[in-house]
Coordinates of C-alpha atoms in Angstrom, one line a residue:
I1 CA -17.6 9.2 -3.7
A2 CA -14.4 11.2 -4.4
F3 CA -15.5 14.2 -2.3
L4 CA -17.6 12.4 0.3
K5 CA -16.6 11.9 3.9
P6 CA -15.9 8.3 5.0
V7 CA -18.8 6.1 3.8
G8 CA -19.6 2.4 3.6
I9 CA -20.1 -0.6 5.8
H10 CA -16.7 0.1 7.6
Q11 CA -17.4 3.8 8.1
W12 CA -16.0 3.8 11.6
R13 CA -12.6 2.4 10.4
N14 CA -12.6 4.8 7.5
S15 CA -13.2 7.7 9.9
V16 CA -10.3 6.6 12.1
S17 CA -8.0 6.3 9.1
A18 CA -9.1 9.7 7.8
A19 CA -8.3 11.3 11.2
F20 CA -4.7 10.3 11.3
P21 CA -3.3 12.6 8.6
V22 CA -5.5 15.4 9.8
N23 CA -4.0 15.1 13.3
L24 CA -0.5 14.9 11.7
Y25 CA -1.3 18.0 9.7
Y26 CA -2.3 19.9 12.9
G27 CA 1.0 19.1 14.6
G28 CA 0.6 15.5 15.7
S29 CA 3.6 13.3 16.2
F30 CA 4.6 10.6 13.7
F31 CA 5.3 8.2 16.6
T32 CA 2.2 8.9 18.6
T33 CA -0.7 8.8 16.2
Q34 CA -4.0 10.3 17.3
T35 CA -7.6 9.9 16.5
N36 CA -10.4 12.4 17.2
A37 CA -11.7 11.0 20.4
L38 CA -14.5 13.1 21.7
L39 CA -14.5 11.4 25.0
A40 CA -10.8 12.1 25.7
D41 CA -10.2 14.3 28.8
N42 CA -7.4 14.7 31.3
V43 CA -7.7 11.1 32.3
S44 CA -7.9 9.4 28.9
S45 CA -6.2 10.1 25.6
D46 CA -6.9 10.0 21.9
I47 CA -3.5 8.4 21.2
T48 CA -3.9 5.0 19.6
V49 CA -2.0 2.2 18.0
V50 CA -1.9 2.2 14.2
E51 CA -0.1 0.5 11.4
F52 CA 3.2 2.2 10.4
P53 CA 1.9 5.7 9.6
L54 CA 4.0 6.4 6.5
V55 CA 1.0 6.6 4.2
Y56 CA -0.8 8.9 6.7
Y57 CA 2.3 11.1 7.0
V58 CA 2.6 11.5 3.2
I59 CA -1.0 12.4 3.0
S60 CA -0.5 15.0 5.8
L61 CA 2.3 16.5 3.6
L62 CA -0.2 16.7 0.8
Y63 CA -2.6 18.4 3.1
R64 CA 0.1 21.0 4.0
V65 CA 0.6 21.7 0.3
F66 CA -3.0 21.6 -1.0
G67 CA -5.1 22.0 2.1
V68 CA -7.2 19.4 4.0
N69 CA -9.5 17.7 1.6
V70 CA -10.5 14.0 1.5
L71 CA -9.8 14.1 -2.3
W72 CA -6.0 14.1 -1.7
F73 CA -6.3 11.0 0.5
R74 CA -8.4 9.2 -2.0
M75 CA -6.2 10.3 -5.0
F76 CA -3.0 9.1 -3.2
Q77 CA -4.6 5.7 -2.5
V78 CA -5.8 5.4 -6.1
F79 CA -2.3 6.4 -7.4
I80 CA -0.7 3.6 -5.4
G81 CA -3.4 1.2 -6.6
F82 CA -2.7 2.0 -10.2
V83 CA 1.0 1.6 -9.7
G84 CA 0.3 -1.8 -8.2
L85 CA -1.9 -2.8 -11.2
V86 CA 0.9 -1.7 -13.6
Y87 CA 3.3 -4.0 -11.8
L88 CA 0.7 -6.8 -11.8
F89 CA 0.4 -6.3 -15.6
K90 CA 4.2 -6.5 -15.9
A91 CA 4.3 -9.7 -13.8
S92 CA 1.5 -11.2 -15.9
N93 CA 3.3 -10.3 -19.1
Y94 CA 6.3 -12.1 -17.8
F95 CA 4.3 -15.3 -17.7
T96 CA 2.1 -14.9 -20.8
K97 CA 4.4 -13.1 -23.1
N98 CA 1.3 -11.5 -24.6
W99 CA 0.2 -8.0 -23.6
F100 CA -3.5 -8.7 -24.2
Y101 CA -3.6 -11.8 -21.9
A102 CA -1.4 -10.0 -19.4
G103 CA -3.9 -7.1 -19.2
I104 CA -6.8 -9.4 -18.3
I105 CA -5.6 -10.2 -14.8
P106 CA -5.2 -6.5 -13.7
L107 CA -8.4 -5.7 -15.4
I108 CA -10.2 -8.3 -13.4
I109 CA -8.7 -7.0 -10.2
F110 CA -9.5 -3.4 -11.1
T111 CA -13.1 -4.2 -12.0
S112 CA -13.6 -6.0 -8.7
P113 CA -16.1 -3.9 -6.7
I114 CA -14.4 -4.6 -3.4
Y115 CA -11.0 -3.6 -4.7
S116 CA -12.2 -0.5 -6.4
F117 CA -14.3 0.6 -3.4
Y118 CA -11.6 0.1 -0.8
L119 CA -8.9 1.6 -3.0
N120 CA -11.0 4.7 -3.2
N121 CA -11.5 4.8 0.5
F122 CA -9.4 5.3 3.7
I123 CA -8.7 1.7 4.7
P124 CA -5.2 0.6 3.9
D125 CA -6.0 -3.0 2.7
A126 CA -6.1 -2.3 -1.0
V127 CA -2.9 -0.2 -0.8
A128 CA -1.1 -3.0 0.9
L129 CA -2.3 -5.4 -1.8
S130 CA -1.1 -3.0 -4.5
L131 CA 2.3 -2.8 -2.9
T132 CA 2.4 -6.6 -2.8
F133 CA 1.8 -6.7 -6.5
A134 CA 4.9 -4.6 -7.1
G135 CA 6.8 -6.8 -4.7
F136 CA 5.9 -9.9 -6.6
Y137 CA 7.0 -8.3 -9.9
F138 CA 10.4 -7.5 -8.5
F139 CA 10.6 -11.0 -6.9
M140 CA 9.9 -12.6 -10.3
K141 CA 12.6 -10.3 -11.8
Y142 CA 15.0 -11.6 -9.1
T143 CA 14.2 -15.2 -9.9
E144 CA 15.1 -14.5 -13.6
E145 CA 18.2 -12.4 -13.1
R146 CA 19.5 -13.7 -9.7
R147 CA 20.8 -10.2 -8.8
I148 CA 20.5 -8.6 -5.4
G149 CA 18.9 -5.4 -6.8
P150 CA 15.5 -6.8 -7.7
W151 CA 15.5 -8.8 -4.5
L152 CA 16.0 -5.6 -2.5
F153 CA 13.2 -3.8 -4.3
A154 CA 10.9 -6.8 -3.8
M155 CA 11.7 -6.8 -0.1
L156 CA 11.2 -3.0 0.1
F157 CA 7.7 -3.3 -1.5
F158 CA 6.8 -6.3 0.6
A159 CA 8.0 -4.5 3.8
L160 CA 6.0 -1.4 2.9
A161 CA 2.9 -3.6 2.3
G162 CA 3.5 -5.3 5.6
L163 CA 4.0 -2.0 7.4
T164 CA 0.8 -0.7 5.8
K165 CA -1.2 -3.8 6.7
T166 CA 0.3 -6.3 9.1
S167 CA -1.2 -9.4 7.4
S168 CA 0.7 -8.5 4.2
L169 CA 4.0 -9.4 5.9
L170 CA 3.5 -13.0 4.8
P171 CA 5.2 -12.6 1.4
Y172 CA 8.0 -10.6 3.0
L173 CA 8.7 -13.3 5.5
G174 CA 8.2 -16.3 3.3
L175 CA 9.6 -15.3 -0.1
G176 CA 12.2 -13.1 1.5
T177 CA 13.7 -15.9 3.6
V178 CA 13.7 -18.3 0.7
A179 CA 15.3 -15.8 -1.6
F180 CA 17.9 -14.8 1.0
I181 CA 18.9 -18.4 1.4
D182 CA 19.1 -18.8 -2.3
L183 CA 21.3 -15.6 -2.6
L184 CA 23.7 -17.0 0.0
Q185 CA 24.0 -20.3 -1.9
V186 CA 24.6 -18.4 -5.3
R187 CA 27.3 -16.3 -3.7
R188 CA 29.3 -19.4 -2.7

């Protein structure tokens, strides 16, 4: 499906997500995201509410360099997904201390039809999950080292995941607050 237009059961949501970087490419504003509303006229508008459009903006930059093609959107999503799986492998390796057993968990996630399908599509859920995997790795690194650097990276990845998909803010709020209180107690 790499070269196909938006497909699947959520084709309408895929189409809306695919429209954001195209409109940014053609001069849309980062702060007023637009869809392709065919019914928009002088009274109504195609400006809509969206998650934080950082992913869409980066894809619009790819469109400016390589031209508008759905392949760039899909490749960017898959790249972030693989980065998340690498960090999931590292986190698993932290617990198992065995690269073979650590590779089983990312392999199960990667072979999940739902994860693979949505990662290779336009909906940001799988990207947010992949960013959360990276956040969990850095959070585990923080719990081991008790330094602020890994904690900041964990909060960065959790925040990016939450900005990409709002429901992914839970680790940011929960683990971030607990770790921040722990950091304050360690500094005393």
